[in-house]
Structures are given as structure tokens and as C-alpha cells.
Amino acid sequence: MMKKHGLQIMSLLCYAFVLLSCTAAKKQSRYDAIQSEKKLVLGTCADYAPYEFHTEKDGKDTIVGFDVEIARAVAQDMGAELVIRDMDFDGLLAALVSGSVDIVLAGMTPTDERRQNVDFTDIYYTAEQGIIIRSADAKLYADSPLGLADKMIGAQRGTIQVGIAKTEIKGVAESDVEKPHKQIKELPKLPDLIMELKSGKVDAVIVELPVAQNYVAVHDDLMLASYTFKDSAGGSAAAVKKGEQKLLEAVNASLNTLKTTGKISQFAASAIESVEQQ
Ligand code: ARG
């Protein structure tokens, strides 16, 4: 009888111990982990100059851009070093949810759909949507999206530009005007879409205006349409894993300082300048 009792007490104690250690493990927030590991892991998709792009620095491939500068400043405020993971845009949020990155800055628009899975900071940069076409087609679609009604539109996979193409490019026939545009080519990497545009497989690519301006500047055979589109979520925000309140607040505080001291505009201006010199 005594023995049975003792066993029961033992197993209760074990249970309590497991419970306690679980809650202790849970208590370590991402913010605390970043501070103790002294590393902030950024997830991004570096095909988006001037936001984030590859360049050669001292003979070494390096990822730069104003998102990277912002992330570096955020890391510095936390006493951490910035580690960059480059991936496809449509894999970024999953990387955040699984914990393989701590933060995402990738010119990402905070949409309601994305908000179901991650938390967003305040918007740190705004831009309209530009349309890149072939210069040879200037007469067809440079001044109005109407000419694109039955054309193939390129948009990066998993981006809001896919939705913009669907709603903003109207059909040719009267009966199609309210229907979503059907011919959309989605690829994971933007440079591949630009190649498809150059070779005639797609007829226009929709992308944030500063990025569009940059691609047009480096490709003589491409130009910008004279019109732009707006998106309702309007701008870029950083994303963190849902529920990581302390991290979210810390990033917002850093972003706020960077905004009010004019640093974000400076980072953007110098990133735009450095792309122009490439
Ligand atoms: N702003 C758009 C979105 O959030 C596109 C961002 C693409 N970013 C990139 N680094 N390729 O869907």
C-alpha cells in the first residue's frame, strides 16, 4: 500500500517536473533567444533591387539593399549580428512560421491573408506598382492597360502582384471586364520573368515601382508604362512569427527611430544610387 502511494507521488512529481520544464522552455521568447545567441536571422528574396539584391563586394557575392540596411540597424539595436538567408519569395512566411528565420524584410506587403499566419510591423516604405513592357510595344500598351486585356502578364509567385494583375487588367470583351484576368505567368524569381518578357513569352511584368525603374534602367529593350497601379495594403512591413510580441515591439521601436531620423530615406536613396552605378 505504502509502496503504491510512493509510486503515485513519484509519478506526480515527474509530471510536475515535465510541466514546469515545458513552461520554462516556452518562456524563452524569440526576442530573448536573439539576445542570448547574438544573432538575428533575416529571411529575404534578393531579386528586388533596390530593396535587396546581390552585388559583388571585394570579389565576394554579397546581399545589399535598403531592407538589409534596415535589418542590420534592427539587429544592432538588439545587440545582435545580422545573418541573411536568401530564398524564394513564396517560401518566406513558412520559414518564419517554422522558426528557420527570425524576421522577414523583402519589400513585403502586409495583407490580411498574410496577417493570419504572421505579425507585421508598421509600414516602413511605400511604393506604387509599376508595369514593365518591351520598348518595341510602346504603342500598344505604354499609355493604357487596355491593350493588355488578352496578353500574358508576369508576376512573381506568391506576391500581391498576382492579385493586382487579376483585378486591374480588364478583359477585351465587354462581358469579360468584371472577370479576373486569366493569362498570368507566375515564376518564383523575378529575373526569370524579366527574361520571359524580353523573349516575348510574357507581355508585361507588374512589380513595385522602384524595382521596375531599376530593371528598365539596366535593360535597354524594356520600358515603364506611363500608368501605375496602387494596392490597398500600401507598402512594405517587416514580419515576425505570430505572438512574438516583444520582438514585434522592439522592431517597431527601431523602425520608428529609423523613420524619424530620416535613416530609411537615406538607406533607400543610397541603395537606388548604388544600383544605378552597377
Ligand atoms: N510587395 C509584394 C508582395 O508583398 C512583392 C514583394 C516581392 N519581394 C521580393 N523581394 N521579391 O507580395
PDB file of C-alpha atoms and ligand atoms in Angstrom:
ATOM      1  CA  MET A   1       0.000   0.000   0.000  1.00  0.00           C
ATOM      2  CA  MET A   2       2.756   2.409   1.066  1.00  0.00           C
ATOM      3  CA  LYS A   3       4.750   1.406  -1.995  1.00  0.00           C
ATOM      4  CA  LYS A   4       1.849   2.156  -4.326  1.00  0.00           C
ATOM      5  CA  HIS A   5       1.429   5.534  -2.707  1.00  0.00           C
ATOM      6  CA  GLY A   6       5.071   6.314  -3.070  1.00  0.00           C
ATOM      7  CA  LEU A   7       4.951   5.425  -6.748  1.00  0.00           C
ATOM      8  CA  GLN A   8       1.984   7.659  -7.289  1.00  0.00           C
ATOM      9  CA  ILE A   9       3.749  10.556  -5.619  1.00  0.00           C
ATOM     10  CA  MET A  10       6.839   9.886  -7.724  1.00  0.00           C
ATOM     11  CA  SER A  11       4.906   9.936 -10.961  1.00  0.00           C
ATOM     12  CA  LEU A  12       3.064  13.077  -9.911  1.00  0.00           C
ATOM     13  CA  LEU A  13       6.393  14.735  -9.197  1.00  0.00           C
ATOM     14  CA  CYS A  14       7.714  13.633 -12.569  1.00  0.00           C
ATOM     15  CA  TYR A  15       4.639  15.021 -14.249  1.00  0.00           C
ATOM     16  CA  ALA A  16       5.035  18.334 -12.421  1.00  0.00           C
ATOM     17  CA  PHE A  17       8.687  18.465 -13.418  1.00  0.00           C
ATOM     18  CA  VAL A  18       7.897  17.880 -17.112  1.00  0.00           C
ATOM     19  CA  LEU A  19       5.187  20.525 -16.990  1.00  0.00           C
ATOM     20  CA  LEU A  20       7.494  23.015 -15.329  1.00  0.00           C
ATOM     21  CA  SER A  21      10.325  22.473 -17.766  1.00  0.00           C
ATOM     22  CA  CYS A  22       7.919  22.805 -20.688  1.00  0.00           C
ATOM     23  CA  THR A  23       6.663  26.157 -19.498  1.00  0.00           C
ATOM     24  CA  ALA A  24      10.225  27.265 -18.781  1.00  0.00           C
ATOM     25  CA  ALA A  25      11.221  26.369 -22.357  1.00  0.00           C
ATOM     26  CA  LYS A  26       8.181  28.163 -23.700  1.00  0.00           C
ATOM     27  CA  LYS A  27       9.016  31.290 -21.768  1.00  0.00           C
ATOM     28  CA  GLN A  28      12.132  31.954 -23.829  1.00  0.00           C
ATOM     29  CA  SER A  29      10.740  34.342 -26.408  1.00  0.00           C
ATOM     30  CA  ARG A  30      12.358  34.784 -29.826  1.00  0.00           C
ATOM     31  CA  TYR A  31      13.495  38.189 -28.617  1.00  0.00           C
ATOM     32  CA  ASP A  32      15.345  36.679 -25.647  1.00  0.00           C
ATOM     33  CA  ALA A  33      16.804  33.941 -27.846  1.00  0.00           C
ATOM     34  CA  ILE A  34      18.120  36.527 -30.327  1.00  0.00           C
ATOM     35  CA  GLN A  35      19.727  38.446 -27.487  1.00  0.00           C
ATOM     36  CA  SER A  36      21.383  35.410 -25.968  1.00  0.00           C
ATOM     37  CA  GLU A  37      22.504  33.951 -29.323  1.00  0.00           C
ATOM     38  CA  LYS A  38      23.500  37.455 -30.524  1.00  0.00           C
ATOM     39  CA  LYS A  39      22.163  36.595 -33.975  1.00  0.00           C
ATOM     40  CA  LEU A  40      19.163  37.912 -35.884  1.00  0.00           C
ATOM     41  CA  VAL A  41      18.317  35.736 -38.878  1.00  0.00           C
ATOM     42  CA  LEU A  42      16.754  37.670 -41.747  1.00  0.00           C
ATOM     43  CA  GLY A  43      14.743  35.922 -44.439  1.00  0.00           C
ATOM     44  CA  THR A  44      14.618  37.747 -47.751  1.00  0.00           C
ATOM     45  CA  CYS A  45      14.407  37.261 -51.509  1.00  0.00           C
ATOM     46  CA  ALA A  46      17.305  39.131 -53.031  1.00  0.00           C
ATOM     47  CA  ASP A  47      15.998  39.685 -56.555  1.00  0.00           C
ATOM     48  CA  TYR A  48      14.470  43.027 -55.693  1.00  0.00           C
ATOM     49  CA  ALA A  49      16.869  45.930 -56.178  1.00  0.00           C
ATOM     50  CA  PRO A  50      16.881  48.462 -54.514  1.00  0.00           C
ATOM     51  CA  TYR A  51      15.143  46.603 -51.627  1.00  0.00           C
ATOM     52  CA  GLU A  52      17.524  43.609 -51.610  1.00  0.00           C
ATOM     53  CA  PHE A  53      19.880  42.352 -54.269  1.00  0.00           C
ATOM     54  CA  HIS A  54      23.153  40.582 -54.906  1.00  0.00           C
ATOM     55  CA  THR A  55      26.281  42.537 -55.634  1.00  0.00           C
ATOM     56  CA  GLU A  56      29.978  41.875 -55.671  1.00  0.00           C
ATOM     57  CA  LYS A  57      31.876  43.397 -52.758  1.00  0.00           C
ATOM     58  CA  ASP A  58      35.619  42.835 -52.553  1.00  0.00           C
ATOM     59  CA  GLY A  59      35.257  39.995 -55.026  1.00  0.00           C
ATOM     60  CA  LYS A  60      32.570  38.322 -52.900  1.00  0.00           C
ATOM     61  CA  ASP A  61      28.880  37.873 -53.642  1.00  0.00           C
ATOM     62  CA  THR A  62      27.026  39.970 -51.046  1.00  0.00           C
ATOM     63  CA  ILE A  63      23.381  40.779 -50.404  1.00  0.00           C
ATOM     64  CA  VAL A  64      22.737  44.515 -50.042  1.00  0.00           C
ATOM     65  CA  GLY A  65      19.795  46.922 -50.332  1.00  0.00           C
ATOM     66  CA  PHE A  66      17.778  49.152 -48.048  1.00  0.00           C
ATOM     67  CA  ASP A  67      15.839  46.272 -46.448  1.00  0.00           C
ATOM     68  CA  VAL A  68      19.206  44.795 -45.490  1.00  0.00           C
ATOM     69  CA  GLU A  69      20.379  48.113 -44.021  1.00  0.00           C
ATOM     70  CA  ILE A  70      17.171  48.373 -42.015  1.00  0.00           C
ATOM     71  CA  ALA A  71      17.533  44.799 -40.755  1.00  0.00           C
ATOM     72  CA  ARG A  72      21.149  45.468 -39.805  1.00  0.00           C
ATOM     73  CA  ALA A  73      20.108  48.500 -37.753  1.00  0.00           C
ATOM     74  CA  VAL A  74      17.351  46.461 -36.076  1.00  0.00           C
ATOM     75  CA  ALA A  75      19.903  43.733 -35.247  1.00  0.00           C
ATOM     76  CA  GLN A  76      22.320  46.302 -33.882  1.00  0.00           C
ATOM     77  CA  ASP A  77      19.633  47.709 -31.576  1.00  0.00           C
ATOM     78  CA  MET A  78      19.251  44.193 -30.166  1.00  0.00           C
ATOM     79  CA  GLY A  79      22.986  43.728 -29.774  1.00  0.00           C
ATOM     80  CA  ALA A  80      22.889  41.001 -32.426  1.00  0.00           C
ATOM     81  CA  GLU A  81      24.717  40.282 -35.634  1.00  0.00           C
ATOM     82  CA  LEU A  82      22.667  40.006 -38.846  1.00  0.00           C
ATOM     83  CA  VAL A  83      22.595  36.663 -40.661  1.00  0.00           C
ATOM     84  CA  ILE A  84      20.917  36.656 -44.098  1.00  0.00           C
ATOM     85  CA  ARG A  85      19.016  33.743 -45.675  1.00  0.00           C
ATOM     86  CA  ASP A  86      18.102  34.259 -49.322  1.00  0.00           C
ATOM     87  CA  MET A  87      15.120  32.231 -50.599  1.00  0.00           C
ATOM     88  CA  ASP A  88      12.157  32.282 -52.974  1.00  0.00           C
ATOM     89  CA  PHE A  89       9.583  34.885 -52.026  1.00  0.00           C
ATOM     90  CA  ASP A  90       6.830  32.310 -51.671  1.00  0.00           C
ATOM     91  CA  GLY A  91       8.849  30.391 -49.055  1.00  0.00           C
ATOM     92  CA  LEU A  92       9.482  33.312 -46.712  1.00  0.00           C
ATOM     93  CA  LEU A  93       6.433  33.107 -44.469  1.00  0.00           C
ATOM     94  CA  ALA A  94       6.776  29.353 -43.999  1.00  0.00           C
ATOM     95  CA  ALA A  95      10.399  29.935 -42.939  1.00  0.00           C
ATOM     96  CA  LEU A  96       9.159  32.401 -40.345  1.00  0.00           C
ATOM     97  CA  VAL A  97       6.462  30.062 -39.062  1.00  0.00           C
ATOM     98  CA  SER A  98       8.887  27.119 -38.804  1.00  0.00           C
ATOM     99  CA  GLY A  99      11.407  29.295 -36.981  1.00  0.00           C
ATOM    100  CA  SER A 100      14.241  28.986 -39.506  1.00  0.00           C
ATOM    101  CA  VAL A 101      14.317  32.798 -39.764  1.00  0.00           C
ATOM    102  CA  ASP A 102      13.509  35.427 -37.081  1.00  0.00           C
ATOM    103  CA  ILE A 103      12.316  38.247 -39.278  1.00  0.00           C
ATOM    104  CA  VAL A 104      11.350  38.851 -42.895  1.00  0.00           C
ATOM    105  CA  LEU A 105      12.078  42.039 -44.803  1.00  0.00           C
ATOM    106  CA  ALA A 106      11.513  41.556 -48.513  1.00  0.00           C
ATOM    107  CA  GLY A 107       9.506  44.532 -49.703  1.00  0.00           C
ATOM    108  CA  MET A 108       6.625  42.532 -48.262  1.00  0.00           C
ATOM    109  CA  THR A 109       3.130  43.993 -48.246  1.00  0.00           C
ATOM    110  CA  PRO A 110       1.140  43.336 -45.047  1.00  0.00           C
ATOM    111  CA  THR A 111      -2.051  41.798 -46.444  1.00  0.00           C
ATOM    112  CA  ASP A 112      -4.945  40.464 -44.343  1.00  0.00           C
ATOM    113  CA  GLU A 113      -4.331  36.990 -45.700  1.00  0.00           C
ATOM    114  CA  ARG A 114      -0.702  37.026 -44.530  1.00  0.00           C
ATOM    115  CA  ARG A 115      -1.740  38.502 -41.179  1.00  0.00           C
ATOM    116  CA  GLN A 116      -3.499  35.222 -40.403  1.00  0.00           C
ATOM    117  CA  ASN A 117      -0.124  33.486 -40.198  1.00  0.00           C
ATOM    118  CA  VAL A 118       2.402  36.124 -39.105  1.00  0.00           C
ATOM    119  CA  ASP A 119       2.548  39.505 -37.356  1.00  0.00           C
ATOM    120  CA  PHE A 120       3.562  42.631 -39.240  1.00  0.00           C
ATOM    121  CA  THR A 121       5.306  45.758 -38.010  1.00  0.00           C
ATOM    122  CA  ASP A 122       4.226  49.229 -39.077  1.00  0.00           C
ATOM    123  CA  ILE A 123       4.770  50.084 -42.717  1.00  0.00           C
ATOM    124  CA  TYR A 124       8.301  51.415 -43.263  1.00  0.00           C
ATOM    125  CA  TYR A 125       8.244  52.208 -47.002  1.00  0.00           C
ATOM    126  CA  THR A 126       5.571  52.856 -49.589  1.00  0.00           C
ATOM    127  CA  ALA A 127       5.619  52.449 -53.344  1.00  0.00           C
ATOM    128  CA  GLU A 128       3.201  52.179 -56.223  1.00  0.00           C
ATOM    129  CA  GLN A 129       3.108  49.316 -58.692  1.00  0.00           C
ATOM    130  CA  GLY A 130       4.976  49.757 -61.958  1.00  0.00           C
ATOM    131  CA  ILE A 131       4.382  47.941 -65.249  1.00  0.00           C
ATOM    132  CA  ILE A 132       7.389  46.909 -67.338  1.00  0.00           C
ATOM    133  CA  ILE A 133       6.848  46.313 -71.054  1.00  0.00           C
ATOM    134  CA  ARG A 134       9.070  45.897 -74.114  1.00  0.00           C
ATOM    135  CA  SER A 135      10.050  49.258 -75.631  1.00  0.00           C
ATOM    136  CA  ALA A 136       9.055  47.811 -79.016  1.00  0.00           C
ATOM    137  CA  ASP A 137       5.454  47.554 -77.744  1.00  0.00           C
ATOM    138  CA  ALA A 138       5.280  51.156 -76.548  1.00  0.00           C
ATOM    139  CA  LYS A 139       2.450  51.968 -78.962  1.00  0.00           C
ATOM    140  CA  LEU A 140       0.400  49.009 -77.788  1.00  0.00           C
ATOM    141  CA  TYR A 141       0.426  49.341 -74.031  1.00  0.00           C
ATOM    142  CA  ALA A 142       2.533  52.212 -72.792  1.00  0.00           C
ATOM    143  CA  ASP A 143      -0.358  54.568 -72.115  1.00  0.00           C
ATOM    144  CA  SER A 144      -3.211  52.341 -71.043  1.00  0.00           C
ATOM    145  CA  PRO A 145      -3.613  48.850 -69.596  1.00  0.00           C
ATOM    146  CA  LEU A 146      -6.474  48.228 -72.075  1.00  0.00           C
ATOM    147  CA  GLY A 147      -4.102  46.806 -74.671  1.00  0.00           C
ATOM    148  CA  LEU A 148      -3.048  44.142 -72.187  1.00  0.00           C
ATOM    149  CA  ALA A 149      -6.551  42.667 -71.914  1.00  0.00           C
ATOM    150  CA  ASP A 150      -5.678  39.431 -73.729  1.00  0.00           C
ATOM    151  CA  LYS A 151      -1.958  39.435 -73.044  1.00  0.00           C
ATOM    152  CA  MET A 152       0.262  37.352 -70.775  1.00  0.00           C
ATOM    153  CA  ILE A 153       1.089  39.209 -67.563  1.00  0.00           C
ATOM    154  CA  GLY A 154       4.075  38.195 -65.467  1.00  0.00           C
ATOM    155  CA  ALA A 155       4.069  38.348 -61.662  1.00  0.00           C
ATOM    156  CA  GLN A 156       6.347  36.836 -59.047  1.00  0.00           C
ATOM    157  CA  ARG A 157       4.843  33.734 -57.436  1.00  0.00           C
ATOM    158  CA  GLY A 158       3.156  34.346 -54.095  1.00  0.00           C
ATOM    159  CA  THR A 159       3.172  38.138 -54.433  1.00  0.00           C
ATOM    160  CA  ILE A 160       0.331  40.635 -54.328  1.00  0.00           C
ATOM    161  CA  GLN A 161       1.164  41.466 -57.951  1.00  0.00           C
ATOM    162  CA  VAL A 162      -0.614  38.259 -58.974  1.00  0.00           C
ATOM    163  CA  GLY A 163      -3.818  39.651 -57.445  1.00  0.00           C
ATOM    164  CA  ILE A 164      -3.213  43.081 -58.955  1.00  0.00           C
ATOM    165  CA  ALA A 165      -2.848  41.531 -62.415  1.00  0.00           C
ATOM    166  CA  LYS A 166      -6.136  39.702 -61.888  1.00  0.00           C
ATOM    167  CA  THR A 167      -8.123  42.757 -60.843  1.00  0.00           C
ATOM    168  CA  GLU A 168      -6.503  45.631 -62.714  1.00  0.00           C
ATOM    169  CA  ILE A 169      -6.083  44.176 -66.183  1.00  0.00           C
ATOM    170  CA  LYS A 170      -9.551  44.058 -67.664  1.00  0.00           C
ATOM    171  CA  GLY A 171     -10.842  41.720 -70.366  1.00  0.00           C
ATOM    172  CA  VAL A 172     -11.266  42.754 -74.012  1.00  0.00           C
ATOM    173  CA  ALA A 173     -14.877  41.740 -74.443  1.00  0.00           C
ATOM    174  CA  GLU A 174     -17.496  43.755 -72.565  1.00  0.00           C
ATOM    175  CA  SER A 175     -18.615  40.545 -70.831  1.00  0.00           C
ATOM    176  CA  ASP A 176     -15.079  39.894 -69.533  1.00  0.00           C
ATOM    177  CA  VAL A 177     -14.500  43.289 -67.984  1.00  0.00           C
ATOM    178  CA  GLU A 178     -15.513  42.237 -64.480  1.00  0.00           C
ATOM    179  CA  LYS A 179     -13.778  38.850 -64.589  1.00  0.00           C
ATOM    180  CA  PRO A 180     -10.282  38.287 -63.185  1.00  0.00           C
ATOM    181  CA  HIS A 181      -7.541  38.379 -65.802  1.00  0.00           C
ATOM    182  CA  LYS A 182      -6.707  34.803 -66.755  1.00  0.00           C
ATOM    183  CA  GLN A 183      -3.365  34.871 -68.514  1.00  0.00           C
ATOM    184  CA  ILE A 184      -0.884  35.220 -65.697  1.00  0.00           C
ATOM    185  CA  LYS A 185       2.562  33.690 -65.644  1.00  0.00           C
ATOM    186  CA  GLU A 186       3.914  33.194 -62.123  1.00  0.00           C
ATOM    187  CA  LEU A 187       7.579  32.385 -61.542  1.00  0.00           C
ATOM    188  CA  PRO A 188       9.477  32.210 -58.228  1.00  0.00           C
ATOM    189  CA  LYS A 189      12.287  34.552 -59.271  1.00  0.00           C
ATOM    190  CA  LEU A 190      11.809  37.959 -60.810  1.00  0.00           C
ATOM    191  CA  PRO A 191      14.874  37.894 -63.137  1.00  0.00           C
ATOM    192  CA  ASP A 192      13.344  34.844 -64.860  1.00  0.00           C
ATOM    193  CA  LEU A 193      10.167  36.817 -65.534  1.00  0.00           C
ATOM    194  CA  ILE A 194      12.235  39.654 -66.963  1.00  0.00           C
ATOM    195  CA  MET A 195      13.894  37.149 -69.333  1.00  0.00           C
ATOM    196  CA  GLU A 196      10.455  35.895 -70.383  1.00  0.00           C
ATOM    197  CA  LEU A 197       9.401  39.476 -71.054  1.00  0.00           C
ATOM    198  CA  LYS A 198      12.480  40.125 -73.166  1.00  0.00           C
ATOM    199  CA  SER A 199      11.938  36.953 -75.160  1.00  0.00           C
ATOM    200  CA  GLY A 200       8.231  37.629 -75.734  1.00  0.00           C
ATOM    201  CA  LYS A 201       6.776  34.872 -73.562  1.00  0.00           C
ATOM    202  CA  VAL A 202       5.103  37.438 -71.325  1.00  0.00           C
ATOM    203  CA  ASP A 203       3.999  40.899 -72.402  1.00  0.00           C
ATOM    204  CA  ALA A 204       4.156  42.903 -69.178  1.00  0.00           C
ATOM    205  CA  VAL A 205       5.549  42.410 -65.687  1.00  0.00           C
ATOM    206  CA  ILE A 206       3.984  44.051 -62.628  1.00  0.00           C
ATOM    207  CA  VAL A 207       6.323  44.877 -59.789  1.00  0.00           C
ATOM    208  CA  GLU A 208       6.887  47.633 -57.168  1.00  0.00           C
ATOM    209  CA  LEU A 209       7.792  50.846 -58.999  1.00  0.00           C
ATOM    210  CA  PRO A 210      11.348  51.349 -57.641  1.00  0.00           C
ATOM    211  CA  VAL A 211      12.175  47.788 -58.727  1.00  0.00           C
ATOM    212  CA  ALA A 212      10.571  48.333 -62.136  1.00  0.00           C
ATOM    213  CA  GLN A 213      12.592  51.534 -62.588  1.00  0.00           C
ATOM    214  CA  ASN A 214      15.752  49.649 -61.830  1.00  0.00           C
ATOM    215  CA  TYR A 215      15.098  46.794 -64.290  1.00  0.00           C
ATOM    216  CA  VAL A 216      14.244  49.308 -67.007  1.00  0.00           C
ATOM    217  CA  ALA A 217      17.441  51.236 -66.316  1.00  0.00           C
ATOM    218  CA  VAL A 218      19.590  48.171 -66.920  1.00  0.00           C
ATOM    219  CA  HIS A 219      17.678  46.703 -69.899  1.00  0.00           C
ATOM    220  CA  ASP A 220      17.603  48.995 -72.963  1.00  0.00           C
ATOM    221  CA  ASP A 221      14.865  46.982 -74.636  1.00  0.00           C
ATOM    222  CA  LEU A 222      12.441  47.464 -71.727  1.00  0.00           C
ATOM    223  CA  MET A 223      10.431  50.483 -70.625  1.00  0.00           C
ATOM    224  CA  LEU A 224       7.924  51.573 -68.000  1.00  0.00           C
ATOM    225  CA  ALA A 225       4.273  52.045 -68.873  1.00  0.00           C
ATOM    226  CA  SER A 226       3.116  55.574 -68.066  1.00  0.00           C
ATOM    227  CA  TYR A 227       0.432  54.381 -65.636  1.00  0.00           C
ATOM    228  CA  THR A 228       0.860  52.706 -62.236  1.00  0.00           C
ATOM    229  CA  PHE A 229      -1.435  50.672 -60.001  1.00  0.00           C
ATOM    230  CA  LYS A 230      -1.995  51.060 -56.278  1.00  0.00           C
ATOM    231  CA  ASP A 231      -2.538  48.242 -53.813  1.00  0.00           C
ATOM    232  CA  SER A 232      -4.841  48.582 -50.848  1.00  0.00           C
ATOM    233  CA  ALA A 233      -2.353  47.356 -48.214  1.00  0.00           C
ATOM    234  CA  GLY A 234       0.008  50.070 -49.497  1.00  0.00           C
ATOM    235  CA  GLY A 235       3.653  49.497 -48.554  1.00  0.00           C
ATOM    236  CA  SER A 236       6.280  47.271 -47.025  1.00  0.00           C
ATOM    237  CA  ALA A 237       6.411  45.983 -43.466  1.00  0.00           C
ATOM    238  CA  ALA A 238       8.641  43.548 -41.601  1.00  0.00           C
ATOM    239  CA  ALA A 239       7.114  40.266 -40.463  1.00  0.00           C
ATOM    240  CA  VAL A 240       7.798  38.188 -37.352  1.00  0.00           C
ATOM    241  CA  LYS A 241       6.346  34.930 -36.064  1.00  0.00           C
ATOM    242  CA  LYS A 242       2.854  35.283 -34.617  1.00  0.00           C
ATOM    243  CA  GLY A 243       2.691  36.029 -30.919  1.00  0.00           C
ATOM    244  CA  GLU A 244       6.328  37.192 -30.556  1.00  0.00           C
ATOM    245  CA  GLN A 245       5.146  40.448 -29.009  1.00  0.00           C
ATOM    246  CA  LYS A 246       8.451  41.536 -27.505  1.00  0.00           C
ATOM    247  CA  LEU A 247      10.260  41.089 -30.818  1.00  0.00           C
ATOM    248  CA  LEU A 248       7.494  42.895 -32.698  1.00  0.00           C
ATOM    249  CA  GLU A 249       7.654  45.845 -30.310  1.00  0.00           C
ATOM    250  CA  ALA A 250      11.447  46.007 -30.492  1.00  0.00           C
ATOM    251  CA  VAL A 251      11.394  46.026 -34.303  1.00  0.00           C
ATOM    252  CA  ASN A 252       8.684  48.692 -34.345  1.00  0.00           C
ATOM    253  CA  ALA A 253      10.724  50.832 -31.964  1.00  0.00           C
ATOM    254  CA  SER A 254      13.813  50.525 -34.182  1.00  0.00           C
ATOM    255  CA  LEU A 255      11.788  51.244 -37.324  1.00  0.00           C
ATOM    256  CA  ASN A 256      10.268  54.282 -35.701  1.00  0.00           C
ATOM    257  CA  THR A 257      13.688  55.727 -34.852  1.00  0.00           C
ATOM    258  CA  LEU A 258      14.964  54.929 -38.344  1.00  0.00           C
ATOM    259  CA  LYS A 259      11.945  56.721 -39.819  1.00  0.00           C
ATOM    260  CA  THR A 260      12.069  59.825 -37.664  1.00  0.00           C
ATOM    261  CA  THR A 261      15.813  60.295 -38.091  1.00  0.00           C
ATOM    262  CA  GLY A 262      15.414  60.077 -41.872  1.00  0.00           C
ATOM    263  CA  LYS A 263      17.598  56.955 -41.988  1.00  0.00           C
ATOM    264  CA  ILE A 264      15.145  54.893 -44.043  1.00  0.00           C
ATOM    265  CA  SER A 265      15.012  57.518 -46.797  1.00  0.00           C
ATOM    266  CA  GLN A 266      18.805  57.688 -46.682  1.00  0.00           C
ATOM    267  CA  PHE A 267      19.145  53.903 -46.955  1.00  0.00           C
ATOM    268  CA  ALA A 268      16.685  53.886 -49.868  1.00  0.00           C
ATOM    269  CA  ALA A 269      18.429  56.751 -51.681  1.00  0.00           C
ATOM    270  CA  SER A 270      21.857  55.179 -51.366  1.00  0.00           C
ATOM    271  CA  ALA A 271      20.561  51.746 -52.435  1.00  0.00           C
ATOM    272  CA  ILE A 272      18.967  53.327 -55.533  1.00  0.00           C
ATOM    273  CA  GLU A 273      22.226  55.126 -56.262  1.00  0.00           C
ATOM    274  CA  SER A 274      24.335  52.014 -55.869  1.00  0.00           C
ATOM    275  CA  VAL A 275      22.117  50.054 -58.298  1.00  0.00           C
ATOM    276  CA  GLU A 276      22.473  52.834 -60.836  1.00  0.00           C
ATOM    277  CA  GLN A 277      26.248  52.559 -60.630  1.00  0.00           C
ATOM    278  CA  GLN A 278      26.278  48.794 -61.184  1.00  0.00           C
TER     279      GLN A 278
HETATM  280  N1  ARG B   1       5.248  43.644 -52.319  1.00  0.00           N
HETATM  281  C1  ARG B   1       4.971  42.414 -52.974  1.00  0.00           C
HETATM  282  C2  ARG B   1       4.367  41.422 -52.013  1.00  0.00           C
HETATM  283  O1  ARG B   1       4.496  41.574 -50.823  1.00  0.00           O
HETATM  284  C3  ARG B   1       6.154  41.812 -53.697  1.00  0.00           C
HETATM  285  C4  ARG B   1       7.411  41.674 -52.912  1.00  0.00           C
HETATM  286  C5  ARG B   1       8.461  40.863 -53.633  1.00  0.00           C
HETATM  287  N2  ARG B   1       9.690  40.892 -52.928  1.00  0.00           N
HETATM  288  C6  ARG B   1      10.879  40.338 -53.318  1.00  0.00           C
HETATM  289  N3  ARG B   1      11.896  40.516 -52.539  1.00  0.00           N
HETATM  290  N4  ARG B   1      10.951  39.678 -54.438  1.00  0.00           N
HETATM  291  O2  ARG B   1       3.736  40.477 -52.386  1.00  0.00           O
END
